[in-house]
PDB file of C-alpha atoms in Angstrom:
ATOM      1  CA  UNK A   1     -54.977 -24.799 -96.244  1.00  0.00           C
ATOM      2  CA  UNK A   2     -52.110 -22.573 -95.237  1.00  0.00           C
ATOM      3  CA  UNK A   3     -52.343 -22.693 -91.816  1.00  0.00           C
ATOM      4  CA  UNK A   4     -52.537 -26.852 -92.526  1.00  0.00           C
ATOM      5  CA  UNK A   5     -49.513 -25.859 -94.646  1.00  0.00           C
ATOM      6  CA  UNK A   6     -47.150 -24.258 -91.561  1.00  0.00           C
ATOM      7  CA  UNK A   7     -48.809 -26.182 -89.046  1.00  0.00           C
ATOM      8  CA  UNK A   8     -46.984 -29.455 -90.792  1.00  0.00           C
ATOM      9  CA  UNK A   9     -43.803 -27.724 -91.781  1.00  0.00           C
ATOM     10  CA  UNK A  10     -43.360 -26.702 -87.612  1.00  0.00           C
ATOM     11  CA  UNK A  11     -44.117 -30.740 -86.868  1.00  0.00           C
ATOM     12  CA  UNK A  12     -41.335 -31.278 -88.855  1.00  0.00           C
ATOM     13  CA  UNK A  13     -39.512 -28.474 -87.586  1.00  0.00           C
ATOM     14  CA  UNK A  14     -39.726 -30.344 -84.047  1.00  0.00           C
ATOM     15  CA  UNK A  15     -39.438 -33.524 -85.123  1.00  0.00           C
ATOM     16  CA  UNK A  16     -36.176 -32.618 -86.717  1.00  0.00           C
ATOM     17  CA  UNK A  17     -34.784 -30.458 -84.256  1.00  0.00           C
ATOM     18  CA  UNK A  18     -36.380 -31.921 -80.468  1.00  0.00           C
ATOM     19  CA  UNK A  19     -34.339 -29.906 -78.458  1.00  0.00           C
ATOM     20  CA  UNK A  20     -35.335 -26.077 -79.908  1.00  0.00           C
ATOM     21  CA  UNK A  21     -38.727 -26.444 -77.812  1.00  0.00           C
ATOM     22  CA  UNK A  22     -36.252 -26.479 -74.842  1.00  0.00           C
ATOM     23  CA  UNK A  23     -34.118 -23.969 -75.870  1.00  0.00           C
ATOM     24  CA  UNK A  24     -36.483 -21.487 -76.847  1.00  0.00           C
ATOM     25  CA  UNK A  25     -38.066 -22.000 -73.009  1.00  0.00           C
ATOM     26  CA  UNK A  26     -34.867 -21.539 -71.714  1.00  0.00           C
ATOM     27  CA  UNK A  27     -34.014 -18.511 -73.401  1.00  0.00           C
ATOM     28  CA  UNK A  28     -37.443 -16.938 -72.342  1.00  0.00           C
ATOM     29  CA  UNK A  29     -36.717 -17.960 -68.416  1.00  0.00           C
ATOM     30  CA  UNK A  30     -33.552 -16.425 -68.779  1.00  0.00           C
ATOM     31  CA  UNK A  31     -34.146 -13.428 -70.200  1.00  0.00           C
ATOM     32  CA  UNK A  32     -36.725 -12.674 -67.692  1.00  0.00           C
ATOM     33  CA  UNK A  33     -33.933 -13.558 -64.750  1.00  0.00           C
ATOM     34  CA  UNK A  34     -35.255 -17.035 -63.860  1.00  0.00           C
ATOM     35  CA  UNK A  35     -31.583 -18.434 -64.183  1.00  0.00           C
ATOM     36  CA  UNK A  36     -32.461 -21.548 -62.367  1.00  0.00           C
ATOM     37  CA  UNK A  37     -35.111 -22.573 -64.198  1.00  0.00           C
ATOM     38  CA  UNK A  38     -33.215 -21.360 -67.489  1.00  0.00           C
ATOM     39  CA  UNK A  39     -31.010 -23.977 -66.623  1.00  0.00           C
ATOM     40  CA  UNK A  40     -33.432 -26.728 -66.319  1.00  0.00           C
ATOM     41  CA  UNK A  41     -34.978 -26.216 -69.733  1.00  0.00           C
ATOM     42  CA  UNK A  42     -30.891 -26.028 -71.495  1.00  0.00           C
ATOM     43  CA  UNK A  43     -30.206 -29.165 -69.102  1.00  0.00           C
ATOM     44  CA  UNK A  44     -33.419 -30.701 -71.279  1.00  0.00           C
ATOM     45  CA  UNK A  45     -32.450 -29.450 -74.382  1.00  0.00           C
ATOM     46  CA  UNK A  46     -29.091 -31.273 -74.072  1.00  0.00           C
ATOM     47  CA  UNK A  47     -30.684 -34.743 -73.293  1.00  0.00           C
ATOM     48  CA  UNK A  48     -32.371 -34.535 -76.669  1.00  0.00           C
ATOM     49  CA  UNK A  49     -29.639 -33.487 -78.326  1.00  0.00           C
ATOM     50  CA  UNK A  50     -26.413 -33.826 -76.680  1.00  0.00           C
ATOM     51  CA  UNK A  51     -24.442 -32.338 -79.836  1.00  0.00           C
ATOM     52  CA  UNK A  52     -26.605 -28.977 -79.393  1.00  0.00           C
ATOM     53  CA  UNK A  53     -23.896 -26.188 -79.697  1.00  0.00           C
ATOM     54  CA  UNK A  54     -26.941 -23.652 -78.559  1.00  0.00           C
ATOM     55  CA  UNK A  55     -27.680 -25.456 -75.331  1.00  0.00           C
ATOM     56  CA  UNK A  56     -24.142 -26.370 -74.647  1.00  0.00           C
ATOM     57  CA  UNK A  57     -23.444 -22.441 -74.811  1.00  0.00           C
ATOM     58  CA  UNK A  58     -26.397 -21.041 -73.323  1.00  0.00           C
ATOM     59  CA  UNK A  59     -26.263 -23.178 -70.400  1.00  0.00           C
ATOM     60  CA  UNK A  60     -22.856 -22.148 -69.685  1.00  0.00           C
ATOM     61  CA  UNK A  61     -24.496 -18.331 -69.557  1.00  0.00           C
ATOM     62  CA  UNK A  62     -27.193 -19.444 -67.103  1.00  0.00           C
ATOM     63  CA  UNK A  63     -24.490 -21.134 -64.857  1.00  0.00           C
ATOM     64  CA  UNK A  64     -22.335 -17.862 -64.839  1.00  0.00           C
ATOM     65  CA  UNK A  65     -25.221 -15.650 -64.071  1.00  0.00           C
ATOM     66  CA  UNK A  66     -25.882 -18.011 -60.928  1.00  0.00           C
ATOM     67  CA  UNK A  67     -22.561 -17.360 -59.986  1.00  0.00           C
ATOM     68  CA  UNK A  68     -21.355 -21.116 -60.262  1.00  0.00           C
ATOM     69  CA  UNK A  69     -18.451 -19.768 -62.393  1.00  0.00           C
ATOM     70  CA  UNK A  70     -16.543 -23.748 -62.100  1.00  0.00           C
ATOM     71  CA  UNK A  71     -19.279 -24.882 -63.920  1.00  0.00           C
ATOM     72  CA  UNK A  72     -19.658 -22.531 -66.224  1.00  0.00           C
ATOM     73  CA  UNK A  73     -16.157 -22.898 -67.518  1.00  0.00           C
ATOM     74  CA  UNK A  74     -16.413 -25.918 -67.767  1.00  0.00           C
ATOM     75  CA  UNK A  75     -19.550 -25.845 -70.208  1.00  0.00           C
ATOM     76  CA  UNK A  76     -17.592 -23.117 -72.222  1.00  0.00           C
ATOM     77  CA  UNK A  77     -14.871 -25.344 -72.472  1.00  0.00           C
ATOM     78  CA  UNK A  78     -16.441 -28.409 -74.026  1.00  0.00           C
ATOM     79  CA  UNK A  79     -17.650 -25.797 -76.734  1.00  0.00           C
ATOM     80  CA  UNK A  80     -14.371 -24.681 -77.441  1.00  0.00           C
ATOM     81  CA  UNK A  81     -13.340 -28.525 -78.077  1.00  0.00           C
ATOM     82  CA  UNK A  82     -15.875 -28.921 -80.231  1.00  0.00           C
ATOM     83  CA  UNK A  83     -14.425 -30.475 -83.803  1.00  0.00           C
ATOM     84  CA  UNK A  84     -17.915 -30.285 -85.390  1.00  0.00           C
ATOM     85  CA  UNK A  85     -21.176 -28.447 -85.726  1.00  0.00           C
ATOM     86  CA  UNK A  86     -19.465 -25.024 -84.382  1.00  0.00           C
ATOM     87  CA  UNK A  87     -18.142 -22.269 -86.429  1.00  0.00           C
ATOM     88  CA  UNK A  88     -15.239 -19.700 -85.670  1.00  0.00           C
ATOM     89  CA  UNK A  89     -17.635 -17.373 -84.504  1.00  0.00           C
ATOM     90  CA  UNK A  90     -19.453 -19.414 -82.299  1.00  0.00           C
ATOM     91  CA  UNK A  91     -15.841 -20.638 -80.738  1.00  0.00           C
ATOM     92  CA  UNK A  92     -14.575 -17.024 -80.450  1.00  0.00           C
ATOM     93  CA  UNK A  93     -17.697 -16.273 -78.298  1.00  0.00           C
ATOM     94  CA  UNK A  94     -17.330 -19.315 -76.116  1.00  0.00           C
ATOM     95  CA  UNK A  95     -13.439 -18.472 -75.359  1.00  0.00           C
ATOM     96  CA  UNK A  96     -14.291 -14.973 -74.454  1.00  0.00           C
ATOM     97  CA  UNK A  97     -17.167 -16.449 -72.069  1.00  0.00           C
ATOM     98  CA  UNK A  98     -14.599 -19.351 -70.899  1.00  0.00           C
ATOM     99  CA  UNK A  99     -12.104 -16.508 -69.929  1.00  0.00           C
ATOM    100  CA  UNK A 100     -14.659 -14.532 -67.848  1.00  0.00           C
ATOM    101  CA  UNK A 101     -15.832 -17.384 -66.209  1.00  0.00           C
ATOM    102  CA  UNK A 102     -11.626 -18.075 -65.266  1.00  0.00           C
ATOM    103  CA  UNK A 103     -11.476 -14.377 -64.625  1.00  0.00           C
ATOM    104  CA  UNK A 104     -14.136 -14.484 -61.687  1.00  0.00           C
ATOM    105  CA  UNK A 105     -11.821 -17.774 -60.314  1.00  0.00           C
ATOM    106  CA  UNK A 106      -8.796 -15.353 -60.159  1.00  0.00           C
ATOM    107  CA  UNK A 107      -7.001 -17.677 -62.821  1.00  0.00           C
ATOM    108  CA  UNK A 108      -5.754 -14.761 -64.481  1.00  0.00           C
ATOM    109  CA  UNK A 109      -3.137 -16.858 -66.423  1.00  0.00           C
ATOM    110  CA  UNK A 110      -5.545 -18.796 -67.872  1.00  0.00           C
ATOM    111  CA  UNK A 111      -7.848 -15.990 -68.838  1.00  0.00           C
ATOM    112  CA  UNK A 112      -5.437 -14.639 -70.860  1.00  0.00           C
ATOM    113  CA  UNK A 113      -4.575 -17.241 -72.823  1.00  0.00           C
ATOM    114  CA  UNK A 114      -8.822 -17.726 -73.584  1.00  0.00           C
ATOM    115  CA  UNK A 115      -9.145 -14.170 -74.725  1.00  0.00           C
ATOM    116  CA  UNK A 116      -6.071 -14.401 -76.910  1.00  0.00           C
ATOM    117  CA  UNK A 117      -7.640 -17.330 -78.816  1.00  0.00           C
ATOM    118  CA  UNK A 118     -10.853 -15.576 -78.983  1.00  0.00           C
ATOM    119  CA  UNK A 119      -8.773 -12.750 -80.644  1.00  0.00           C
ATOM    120  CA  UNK A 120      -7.033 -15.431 -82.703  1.00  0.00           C
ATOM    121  CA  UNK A 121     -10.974 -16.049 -84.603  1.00  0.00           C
ATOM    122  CA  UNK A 122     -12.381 -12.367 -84.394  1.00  0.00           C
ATOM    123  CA  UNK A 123      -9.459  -9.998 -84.510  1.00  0.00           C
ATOM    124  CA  UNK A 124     -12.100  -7.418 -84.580  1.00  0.00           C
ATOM    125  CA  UNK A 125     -13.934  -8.117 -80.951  1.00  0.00           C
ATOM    126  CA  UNK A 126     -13.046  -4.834 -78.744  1.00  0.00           C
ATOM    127  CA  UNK A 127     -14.273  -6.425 -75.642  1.00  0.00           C
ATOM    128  CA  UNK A 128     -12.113  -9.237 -75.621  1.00  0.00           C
ATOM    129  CA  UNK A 129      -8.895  -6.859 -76.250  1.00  0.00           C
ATOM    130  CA  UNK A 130     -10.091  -4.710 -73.595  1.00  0.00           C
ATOM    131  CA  UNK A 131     -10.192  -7.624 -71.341  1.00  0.00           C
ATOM    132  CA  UNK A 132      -7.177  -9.313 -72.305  1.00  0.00           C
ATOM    133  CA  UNK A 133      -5.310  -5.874 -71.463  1.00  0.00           C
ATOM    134  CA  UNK A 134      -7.431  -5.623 -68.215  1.00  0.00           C
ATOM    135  CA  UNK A 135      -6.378  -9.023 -67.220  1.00  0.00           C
ATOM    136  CA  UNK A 136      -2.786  -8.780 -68.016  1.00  0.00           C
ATOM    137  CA  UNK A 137      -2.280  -5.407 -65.984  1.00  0.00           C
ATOM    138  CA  UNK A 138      -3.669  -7.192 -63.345  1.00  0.00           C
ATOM    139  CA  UNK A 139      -2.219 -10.088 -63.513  1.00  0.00           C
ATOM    140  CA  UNK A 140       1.522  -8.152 -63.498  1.00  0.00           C
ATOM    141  CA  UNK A 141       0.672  -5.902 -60.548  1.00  0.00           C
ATOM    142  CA  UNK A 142      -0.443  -9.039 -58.511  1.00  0.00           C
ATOM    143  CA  UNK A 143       3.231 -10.453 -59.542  1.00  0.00           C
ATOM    144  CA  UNK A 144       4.534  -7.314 -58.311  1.00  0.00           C
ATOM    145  CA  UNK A 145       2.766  -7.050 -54.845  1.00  0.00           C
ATOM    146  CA  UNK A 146       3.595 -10.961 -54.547  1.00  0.00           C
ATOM    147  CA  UNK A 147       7.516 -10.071 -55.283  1.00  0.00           C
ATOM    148  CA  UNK A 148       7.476  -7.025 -52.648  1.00  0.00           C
ATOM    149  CA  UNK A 149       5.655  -9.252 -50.181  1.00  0.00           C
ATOM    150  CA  UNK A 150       8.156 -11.920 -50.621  1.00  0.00           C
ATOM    151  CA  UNK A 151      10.689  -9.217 -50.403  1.00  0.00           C
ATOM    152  CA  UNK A 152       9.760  -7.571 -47.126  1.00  0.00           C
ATOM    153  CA  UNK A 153       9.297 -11.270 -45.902  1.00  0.00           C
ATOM    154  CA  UNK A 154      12.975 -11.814 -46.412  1.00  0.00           C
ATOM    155  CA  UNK A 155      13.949  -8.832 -45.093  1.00  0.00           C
ATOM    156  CA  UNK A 156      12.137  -9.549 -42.326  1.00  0.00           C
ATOM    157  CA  UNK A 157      13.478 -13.441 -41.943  1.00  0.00           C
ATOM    158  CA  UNK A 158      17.192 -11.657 -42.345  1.00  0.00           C
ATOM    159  CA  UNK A 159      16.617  -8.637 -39.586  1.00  0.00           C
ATOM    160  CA  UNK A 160      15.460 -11.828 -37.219  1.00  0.00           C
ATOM    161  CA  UNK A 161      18.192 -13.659 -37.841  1.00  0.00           C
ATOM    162  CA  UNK A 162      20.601 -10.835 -37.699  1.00  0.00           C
ATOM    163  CA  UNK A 163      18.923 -10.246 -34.020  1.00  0.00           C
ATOM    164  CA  UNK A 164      19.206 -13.383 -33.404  1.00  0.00           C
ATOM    165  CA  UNK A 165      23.188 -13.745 -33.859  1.00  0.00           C
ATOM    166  CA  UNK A 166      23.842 -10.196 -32.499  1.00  0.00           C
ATOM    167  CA  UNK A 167      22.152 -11.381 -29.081  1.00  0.00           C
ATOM    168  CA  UNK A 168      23.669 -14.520 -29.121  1.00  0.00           C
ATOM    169  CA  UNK A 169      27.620 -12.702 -29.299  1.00  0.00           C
ATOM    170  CA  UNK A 170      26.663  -9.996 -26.736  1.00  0.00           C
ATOM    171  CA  UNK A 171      25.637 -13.273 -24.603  1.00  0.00           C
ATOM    172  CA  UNK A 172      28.835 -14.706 -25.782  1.00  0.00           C
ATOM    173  CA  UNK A 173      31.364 -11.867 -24.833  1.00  0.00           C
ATOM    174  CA  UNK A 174      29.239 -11.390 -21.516  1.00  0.00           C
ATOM    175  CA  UNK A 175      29.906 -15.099 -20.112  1.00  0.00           C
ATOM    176  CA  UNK A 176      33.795 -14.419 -21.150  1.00  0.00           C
ATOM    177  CA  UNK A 177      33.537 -11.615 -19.618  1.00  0.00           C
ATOM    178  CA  UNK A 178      31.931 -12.243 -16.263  1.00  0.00           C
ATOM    179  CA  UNK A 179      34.718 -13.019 -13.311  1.00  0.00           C
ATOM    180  CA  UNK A 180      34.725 -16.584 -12.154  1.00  0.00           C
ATOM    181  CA  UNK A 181      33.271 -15.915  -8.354  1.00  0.00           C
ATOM    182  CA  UNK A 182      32.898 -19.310  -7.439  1.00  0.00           C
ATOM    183  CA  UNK A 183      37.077 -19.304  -7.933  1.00  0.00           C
ATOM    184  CA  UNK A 184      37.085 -15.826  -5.851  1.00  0.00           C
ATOM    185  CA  UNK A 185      34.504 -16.339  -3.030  1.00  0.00           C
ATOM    186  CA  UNK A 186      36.497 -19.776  -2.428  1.00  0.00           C
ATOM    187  CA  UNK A 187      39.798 -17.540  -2.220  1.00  0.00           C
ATOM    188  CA  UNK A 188      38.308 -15.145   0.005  1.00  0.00           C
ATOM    189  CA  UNK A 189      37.143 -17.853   2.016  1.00  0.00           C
ATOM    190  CA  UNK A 190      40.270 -19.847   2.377  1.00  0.00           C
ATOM    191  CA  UNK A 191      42.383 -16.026   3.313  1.00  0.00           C
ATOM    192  CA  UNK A 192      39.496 -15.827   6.374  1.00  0.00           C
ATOM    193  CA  UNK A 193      40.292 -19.076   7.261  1.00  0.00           C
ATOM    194  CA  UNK A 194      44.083 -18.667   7.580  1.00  0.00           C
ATOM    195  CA  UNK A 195      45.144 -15.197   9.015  1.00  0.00           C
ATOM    196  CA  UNK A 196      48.285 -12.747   7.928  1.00  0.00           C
ATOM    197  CA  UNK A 197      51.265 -13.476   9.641  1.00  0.00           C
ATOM    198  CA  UNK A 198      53.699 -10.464   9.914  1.00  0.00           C
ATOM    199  CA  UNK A 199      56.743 -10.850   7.393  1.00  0.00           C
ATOM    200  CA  UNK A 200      59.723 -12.544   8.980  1.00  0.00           C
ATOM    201  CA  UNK A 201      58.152 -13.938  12.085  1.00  0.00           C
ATOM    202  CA  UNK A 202      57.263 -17.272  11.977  1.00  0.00           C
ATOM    203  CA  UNK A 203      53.955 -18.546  12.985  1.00  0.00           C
ATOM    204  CA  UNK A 204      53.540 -20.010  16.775  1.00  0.00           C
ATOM    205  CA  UNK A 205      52.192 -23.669  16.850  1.00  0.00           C
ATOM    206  CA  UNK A 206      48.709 -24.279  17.202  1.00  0.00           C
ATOM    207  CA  UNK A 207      47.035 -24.962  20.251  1.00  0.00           C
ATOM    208  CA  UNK A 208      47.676 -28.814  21.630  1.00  0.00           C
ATOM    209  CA  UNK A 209      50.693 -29.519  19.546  1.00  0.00           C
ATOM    210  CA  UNK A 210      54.078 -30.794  21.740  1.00  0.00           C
ATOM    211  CA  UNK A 211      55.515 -27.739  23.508  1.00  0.00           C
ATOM    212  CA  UNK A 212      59.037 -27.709  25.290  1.00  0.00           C
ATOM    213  CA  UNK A 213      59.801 -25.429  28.093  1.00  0.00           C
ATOM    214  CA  UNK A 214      62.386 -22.554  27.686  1.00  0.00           C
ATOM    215  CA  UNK A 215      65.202 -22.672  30.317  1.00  0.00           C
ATOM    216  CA  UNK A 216      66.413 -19.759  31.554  1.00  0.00           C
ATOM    217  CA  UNK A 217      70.126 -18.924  31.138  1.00  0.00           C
ATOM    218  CA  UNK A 218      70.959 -16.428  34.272  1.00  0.00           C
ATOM    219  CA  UNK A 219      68.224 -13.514  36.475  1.00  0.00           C
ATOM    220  CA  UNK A 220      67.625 -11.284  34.979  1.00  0.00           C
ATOM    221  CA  UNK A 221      68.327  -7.544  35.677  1.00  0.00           C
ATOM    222  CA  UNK A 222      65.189  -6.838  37.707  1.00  0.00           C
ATOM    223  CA  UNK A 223      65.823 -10.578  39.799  1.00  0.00           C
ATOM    224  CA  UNK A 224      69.350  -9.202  40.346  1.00  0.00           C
ATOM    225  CA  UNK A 225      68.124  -5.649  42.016  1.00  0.00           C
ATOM    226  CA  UNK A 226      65.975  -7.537  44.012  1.00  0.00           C
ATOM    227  CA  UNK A 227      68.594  -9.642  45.509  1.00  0.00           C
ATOM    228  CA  UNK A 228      71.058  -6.959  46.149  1.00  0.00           C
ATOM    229  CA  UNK A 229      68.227  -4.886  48.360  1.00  0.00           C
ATOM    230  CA  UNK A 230      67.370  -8.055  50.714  1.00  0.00           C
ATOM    231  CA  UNK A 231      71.399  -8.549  50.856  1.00  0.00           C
ATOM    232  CA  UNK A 232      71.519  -5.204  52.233  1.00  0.00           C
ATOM    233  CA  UNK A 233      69.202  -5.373  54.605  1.00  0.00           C
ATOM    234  CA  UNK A 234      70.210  -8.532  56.159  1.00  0.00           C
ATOM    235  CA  UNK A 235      73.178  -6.580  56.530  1.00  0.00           C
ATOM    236  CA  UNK A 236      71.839  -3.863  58.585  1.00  0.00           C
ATOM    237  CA  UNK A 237      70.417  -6.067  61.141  1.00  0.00           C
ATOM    238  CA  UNK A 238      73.256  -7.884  61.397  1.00  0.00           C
ATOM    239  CA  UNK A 239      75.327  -4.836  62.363  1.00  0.00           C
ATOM    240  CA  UNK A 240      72.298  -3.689  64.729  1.00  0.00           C
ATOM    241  CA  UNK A 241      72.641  -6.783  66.346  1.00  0.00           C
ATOM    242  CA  UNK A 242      76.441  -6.704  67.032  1.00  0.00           C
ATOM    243  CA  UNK A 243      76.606  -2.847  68.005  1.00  0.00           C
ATOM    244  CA  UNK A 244      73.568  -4.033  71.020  1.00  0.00           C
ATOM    245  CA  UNK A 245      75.822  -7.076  72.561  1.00  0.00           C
ATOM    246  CA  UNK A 246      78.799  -4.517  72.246  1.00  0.00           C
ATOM    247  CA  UNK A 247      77.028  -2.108  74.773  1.00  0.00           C
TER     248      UNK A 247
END
């Protein structure tokens, strides 16, 4: 009779609560590492009882100990928005889990702000003030690196710049600088072409241009000793001539 007894009262049991069956597999999958198929048997659990706060949660755990962290928050999420059927305690637990699962995503802002309202329903949970500190520190030394980086990239952008303008006023100064030699080669060119002339003598005319002949005023002195000497000797054979018809 008493085993008649609890054999009814766990028919009700199921008929009552469908989903536990489920649950109850899932837990035992899970515990023994079989996160996959813990996740089937919570996935089950929830199609009998979609309002299940248990599968809701514990699904969320076998999502982030497959690593799928996106969907895991996600499940911890719809816990924490959960008007009915969940206590403070339960909540508390499923913001600490939400901000781990935002944690492994590298949304560090967010993660904060789900371990501060886990705080907000259990003051007392060590863990979640040791990550909330955890997260913040790293959160404000990521903000630092990000600020040097930016920094040095500035600097950088500057320096490049600053190279930039320097090179273009040494270019500048060179080009005023430089001596126009088209300007002198065409000088030197044009002083080949036309030679010195001495100061104060003018130039002769070129070769071909209308010339006209100089006369000559008197003889010269070399024309003049020249004369004087055939004078002379016309002379002498004159007298030879005279002094011969004399004898």
């Amino acid at each position: 009779l008493t085993v008649a007894t609890l054999a009814l009262a766990a028919s009700a049991h199921a008929q009552k609560f469908p989903e536990r069956r489920h649950i109850r597999e899932g837990n035992r999958h899970y515990e023994s590492q079989r996160f996959a198929d813990a996740e089937k048997a919570y996935r089950k659990a929830l199609q009998r009882d979609s309002l299940s706060v248990e599968g809701a949660f514990n699904l969320g755990d076998a999502h982030y100990a497959t690593g799928n962290f996106a969907a895991a928050e996600e499940q911890f999420r719809k816990v924490t928005e959960r008007k009915e059927g969940v206590n403070d305690e339960q909540k508390a637990a499923a913001y600490y889990n939400l901000g781990n699962a935002q944690f492994q995503q590298q949304k560090l802002g967010e993660a904060l702000e789900s371990y501060k309202e886990s705080l907000k329903l259990n003051p007392s949970d060590l863990e979640a003030k040791f990550n909330y500190a955890y997260t913040k520190a790293m959160k404000e030394q990521q903000e630092q690196n990000q600020q040097n980086q930016d920094n040095q990239q500035n600097q950088q952008n500057q320096d490049n710049k600053d190279q930039q303008n320097n090179q273009q006023q040494g270019n500048d100064n060179q080009q005023q600088n430089q001596p126009q030699g088209d300007n002198q080669q065409q000088d030197n060119q044009d002083q080949q072409q036309q030679p010195e002339q001495p100061e104060g003598e003018k130039p002769k005319p070129s070769e071909g241009a209308d010339q006209q002949p100089q006369s000559q005023v008197g003889p010269s002195k070399e024309n003049e000793q020249v004369l004087n000497a055939v004078q002379a000797a016309e002379d002498k054979t004159r007298e030879k001539v005279d002094a011969e018809r004399v004898v």
